[in-house]
Short mmCIF file of N, CA and C in Angstrom, two decimals:
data_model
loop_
_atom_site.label_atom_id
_atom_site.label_comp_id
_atom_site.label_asym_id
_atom_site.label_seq_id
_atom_site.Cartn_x
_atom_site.Cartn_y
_atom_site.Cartn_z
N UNK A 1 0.84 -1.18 0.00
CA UNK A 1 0.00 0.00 0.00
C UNK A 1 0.89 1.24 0.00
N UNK A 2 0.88 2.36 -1.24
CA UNK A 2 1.33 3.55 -1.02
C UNK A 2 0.59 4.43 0.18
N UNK A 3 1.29 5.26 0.54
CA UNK A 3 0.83 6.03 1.67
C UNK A 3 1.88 7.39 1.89
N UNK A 4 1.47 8.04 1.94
CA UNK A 4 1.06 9.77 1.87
C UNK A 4 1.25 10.57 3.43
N UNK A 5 2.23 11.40 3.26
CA UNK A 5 2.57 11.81 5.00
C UNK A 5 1.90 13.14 4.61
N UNK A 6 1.02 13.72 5.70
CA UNK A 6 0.48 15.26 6.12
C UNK A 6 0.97 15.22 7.17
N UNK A 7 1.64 16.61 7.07
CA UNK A 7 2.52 17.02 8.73
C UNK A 7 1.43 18.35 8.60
N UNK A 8 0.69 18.72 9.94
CA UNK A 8 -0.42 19.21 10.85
C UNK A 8 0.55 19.66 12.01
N UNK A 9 0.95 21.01 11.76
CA UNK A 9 1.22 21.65 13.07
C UNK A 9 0.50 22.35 13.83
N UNK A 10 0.28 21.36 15.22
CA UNK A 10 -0.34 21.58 15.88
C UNK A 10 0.55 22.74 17.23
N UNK A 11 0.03 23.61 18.09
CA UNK A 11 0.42 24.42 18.86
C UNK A 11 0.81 23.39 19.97
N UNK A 12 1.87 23.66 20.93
CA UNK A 12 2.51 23.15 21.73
C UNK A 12 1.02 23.21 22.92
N UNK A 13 0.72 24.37 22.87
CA UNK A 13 -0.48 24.56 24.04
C UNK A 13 -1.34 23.73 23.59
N UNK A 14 -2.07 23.11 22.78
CA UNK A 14 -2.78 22.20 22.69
C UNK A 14 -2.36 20.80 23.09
N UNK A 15 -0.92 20.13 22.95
CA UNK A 15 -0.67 19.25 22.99
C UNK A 15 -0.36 19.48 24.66
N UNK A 16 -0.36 20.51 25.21
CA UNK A 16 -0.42 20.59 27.52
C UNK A 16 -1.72 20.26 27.31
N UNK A 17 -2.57 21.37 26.95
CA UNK A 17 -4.11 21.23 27.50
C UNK A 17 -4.94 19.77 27.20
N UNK A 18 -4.54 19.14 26.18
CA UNK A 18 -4.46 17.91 26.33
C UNK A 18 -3.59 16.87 27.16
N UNK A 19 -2.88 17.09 27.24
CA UNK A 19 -2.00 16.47 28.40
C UNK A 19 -1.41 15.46 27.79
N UNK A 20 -0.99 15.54 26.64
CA UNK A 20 -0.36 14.42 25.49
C UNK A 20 0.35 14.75 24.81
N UNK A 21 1.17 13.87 24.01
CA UNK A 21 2.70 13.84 23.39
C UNK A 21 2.25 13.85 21.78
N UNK A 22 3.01 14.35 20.88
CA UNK A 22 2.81 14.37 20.00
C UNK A 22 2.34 13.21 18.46
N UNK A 23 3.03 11.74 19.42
CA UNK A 23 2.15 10.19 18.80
C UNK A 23 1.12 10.21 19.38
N UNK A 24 0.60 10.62 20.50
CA UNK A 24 -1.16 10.08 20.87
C UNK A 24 -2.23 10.68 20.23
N UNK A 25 -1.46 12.21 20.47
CA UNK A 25 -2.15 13.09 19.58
C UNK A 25 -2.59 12.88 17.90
N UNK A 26 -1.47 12.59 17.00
CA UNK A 26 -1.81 12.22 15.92
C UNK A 26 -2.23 10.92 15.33
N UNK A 27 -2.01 10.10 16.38
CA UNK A 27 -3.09 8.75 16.05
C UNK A 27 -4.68 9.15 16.66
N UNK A 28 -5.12 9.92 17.74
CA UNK A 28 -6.36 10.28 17.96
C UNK A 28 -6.96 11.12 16.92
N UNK A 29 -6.24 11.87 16.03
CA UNK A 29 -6.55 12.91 14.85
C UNK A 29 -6.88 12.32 13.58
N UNK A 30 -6.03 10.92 13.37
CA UNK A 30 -6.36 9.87 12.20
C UNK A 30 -7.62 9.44 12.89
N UNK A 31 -7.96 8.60 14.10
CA UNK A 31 -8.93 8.00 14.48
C UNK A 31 -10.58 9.05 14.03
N UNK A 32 -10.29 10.50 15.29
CA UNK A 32 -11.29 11.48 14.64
C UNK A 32 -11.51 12.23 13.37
N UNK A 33 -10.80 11.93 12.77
CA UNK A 33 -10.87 12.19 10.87
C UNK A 33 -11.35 11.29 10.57
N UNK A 34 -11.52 9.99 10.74
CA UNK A 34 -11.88 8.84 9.84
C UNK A 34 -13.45 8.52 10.36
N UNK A 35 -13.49 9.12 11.82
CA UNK A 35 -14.79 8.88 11.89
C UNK A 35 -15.36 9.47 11.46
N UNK A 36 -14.99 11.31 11.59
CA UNK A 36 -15.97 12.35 10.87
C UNK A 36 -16.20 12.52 9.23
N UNK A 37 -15.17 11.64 8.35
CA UNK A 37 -15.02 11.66 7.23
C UNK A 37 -16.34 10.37 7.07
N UNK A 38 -16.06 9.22 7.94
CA UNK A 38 -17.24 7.91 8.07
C UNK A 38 -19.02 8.73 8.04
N UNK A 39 -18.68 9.57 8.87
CA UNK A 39 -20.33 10.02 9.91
C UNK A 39 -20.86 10.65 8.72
N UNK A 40 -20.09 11.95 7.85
CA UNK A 40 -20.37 12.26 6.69
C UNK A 40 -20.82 11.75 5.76
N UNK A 41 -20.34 10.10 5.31
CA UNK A 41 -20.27 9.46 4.34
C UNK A 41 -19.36 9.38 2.80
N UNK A 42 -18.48 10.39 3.13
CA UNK A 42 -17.33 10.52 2.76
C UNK A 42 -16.48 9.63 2.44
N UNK A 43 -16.23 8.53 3.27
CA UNK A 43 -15.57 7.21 3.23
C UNK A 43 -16.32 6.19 3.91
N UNK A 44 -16.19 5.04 3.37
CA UNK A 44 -16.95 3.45 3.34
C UNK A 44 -16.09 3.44 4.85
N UNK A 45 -16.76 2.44 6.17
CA UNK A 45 -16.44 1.80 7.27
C UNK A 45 -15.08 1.14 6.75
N UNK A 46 -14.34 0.73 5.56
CA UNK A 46 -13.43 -0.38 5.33
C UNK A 46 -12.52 0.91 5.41
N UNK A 47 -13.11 2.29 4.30
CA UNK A 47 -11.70 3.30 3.91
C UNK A 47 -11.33 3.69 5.32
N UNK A 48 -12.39 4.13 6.21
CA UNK A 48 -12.13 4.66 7.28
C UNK A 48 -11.79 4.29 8.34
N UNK A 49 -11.95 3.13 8.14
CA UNK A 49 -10.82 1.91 9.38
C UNK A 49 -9.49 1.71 8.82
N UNK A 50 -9.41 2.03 7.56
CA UNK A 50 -7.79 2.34 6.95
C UNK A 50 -7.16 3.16 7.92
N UNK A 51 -8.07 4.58 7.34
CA UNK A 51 -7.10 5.65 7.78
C UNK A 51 -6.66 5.91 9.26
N UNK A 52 -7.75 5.31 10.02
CA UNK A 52 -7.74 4.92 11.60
C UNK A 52 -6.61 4.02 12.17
N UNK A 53 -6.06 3.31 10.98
CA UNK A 53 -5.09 2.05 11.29
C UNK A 53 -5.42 1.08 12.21
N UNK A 54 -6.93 0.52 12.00
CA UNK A 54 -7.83 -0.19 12.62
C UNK A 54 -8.39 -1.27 11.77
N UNK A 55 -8.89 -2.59 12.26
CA UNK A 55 -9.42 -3.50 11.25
C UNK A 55 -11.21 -2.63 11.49
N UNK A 56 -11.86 -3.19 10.24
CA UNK A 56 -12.95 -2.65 9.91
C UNK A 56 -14.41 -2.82 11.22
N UNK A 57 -14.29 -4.35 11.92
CA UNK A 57 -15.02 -4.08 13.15
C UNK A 57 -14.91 -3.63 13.97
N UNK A 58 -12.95 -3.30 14.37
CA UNK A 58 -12.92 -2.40 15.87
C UNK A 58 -13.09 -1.25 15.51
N UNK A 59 -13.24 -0.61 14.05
CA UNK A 59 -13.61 0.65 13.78
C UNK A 59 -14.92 0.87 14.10
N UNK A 60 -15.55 -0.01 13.65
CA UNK A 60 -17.73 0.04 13.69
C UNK A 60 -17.57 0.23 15.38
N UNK A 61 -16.90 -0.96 16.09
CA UNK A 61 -17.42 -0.69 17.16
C UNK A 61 -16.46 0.96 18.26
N UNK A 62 -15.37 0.95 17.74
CA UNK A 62 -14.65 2.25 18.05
C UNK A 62 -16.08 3.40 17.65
N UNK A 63 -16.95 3.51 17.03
CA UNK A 63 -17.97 4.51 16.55
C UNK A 63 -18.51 4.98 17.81
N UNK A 64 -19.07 3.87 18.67
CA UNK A 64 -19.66 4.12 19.75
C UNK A 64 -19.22 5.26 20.84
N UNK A 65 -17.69 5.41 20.90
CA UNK A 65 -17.23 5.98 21.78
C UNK A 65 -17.43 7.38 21.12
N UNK A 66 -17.99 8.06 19.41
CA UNK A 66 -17.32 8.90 19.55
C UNK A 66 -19.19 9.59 19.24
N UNK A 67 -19.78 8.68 19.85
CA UNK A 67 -21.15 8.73 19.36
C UNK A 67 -21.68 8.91 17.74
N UNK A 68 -21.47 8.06 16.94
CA UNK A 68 -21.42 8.05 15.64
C UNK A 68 -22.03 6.59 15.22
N UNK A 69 -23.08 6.00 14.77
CA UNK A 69 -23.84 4.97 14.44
C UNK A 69 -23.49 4.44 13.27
N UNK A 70 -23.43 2.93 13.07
CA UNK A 70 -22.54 2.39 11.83
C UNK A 70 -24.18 2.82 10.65
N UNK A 71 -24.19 2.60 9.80
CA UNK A 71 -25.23 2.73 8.95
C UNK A 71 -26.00 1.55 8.78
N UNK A 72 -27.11 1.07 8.62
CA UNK A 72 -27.90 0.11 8.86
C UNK A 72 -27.15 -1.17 8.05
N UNK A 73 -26.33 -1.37 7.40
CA UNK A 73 -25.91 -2.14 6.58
C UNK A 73 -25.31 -2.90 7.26
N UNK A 74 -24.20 -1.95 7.83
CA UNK A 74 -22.98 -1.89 8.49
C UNK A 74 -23.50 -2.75 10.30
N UNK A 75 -24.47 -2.47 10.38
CA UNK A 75 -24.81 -2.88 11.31
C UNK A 75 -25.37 -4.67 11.43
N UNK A 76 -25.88 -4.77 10.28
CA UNK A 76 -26.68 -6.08 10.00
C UNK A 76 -25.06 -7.00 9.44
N UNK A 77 -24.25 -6.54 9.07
CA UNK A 77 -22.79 -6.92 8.83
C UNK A 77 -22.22 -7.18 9.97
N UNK A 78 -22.37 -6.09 10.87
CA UNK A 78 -21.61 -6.51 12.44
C UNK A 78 -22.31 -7.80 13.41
N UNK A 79 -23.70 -7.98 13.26
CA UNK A 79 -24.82 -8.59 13.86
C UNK A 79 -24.50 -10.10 13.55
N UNK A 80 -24.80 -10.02 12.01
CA UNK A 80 -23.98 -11.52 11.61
C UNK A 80 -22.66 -12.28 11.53
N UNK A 81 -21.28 -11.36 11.73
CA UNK A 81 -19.97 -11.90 11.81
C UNK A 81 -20.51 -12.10 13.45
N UNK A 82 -20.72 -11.64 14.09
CA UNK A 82 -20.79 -11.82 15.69
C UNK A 82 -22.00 -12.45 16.37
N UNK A 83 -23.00 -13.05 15.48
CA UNK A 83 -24.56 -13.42 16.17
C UNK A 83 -24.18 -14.80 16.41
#
């Protein structure tokens, strides 16, 4: 897989007021991009568990935390790998 670096400078004061280092930070920024790009419909549950660097069910179920609902499909997909 080719893959593509964006460097995002972020302010030092954000990375105190968060209370985090500059890897937690930018793996939580892939995670909340991929969901808000997901919630949009922007990218398929598979693209957006890419960009998350997540397999495609701990992404569906990673949704929950960020209050974001898989799409009814996505859901009847999760129901049956796991029923």
């Amino acid at each position: 897989m080719i893959t593509r670096q964006i460097v995002i400078e972020i302010p030092e004061t954000i990375l105190l007021a968060e209370k985090t280092d500059e890897a937690s930070f930018g793996k939580e920024m892939r995670i909340l991009s991929a969901v808000k790009l997901y919630e949009l419909g922007r990218l398929s549950s598979g693209r957006a568990a890419e960009l998350a660097g997540m397999s495609r069910i701990e992404f569906l179920y990673a949704l929950d935390r960020y209050k974001v609902f898989p799409f009814a499909a996505e859901l009847s997909d999760l129901e049956s790998s796991h029923g």
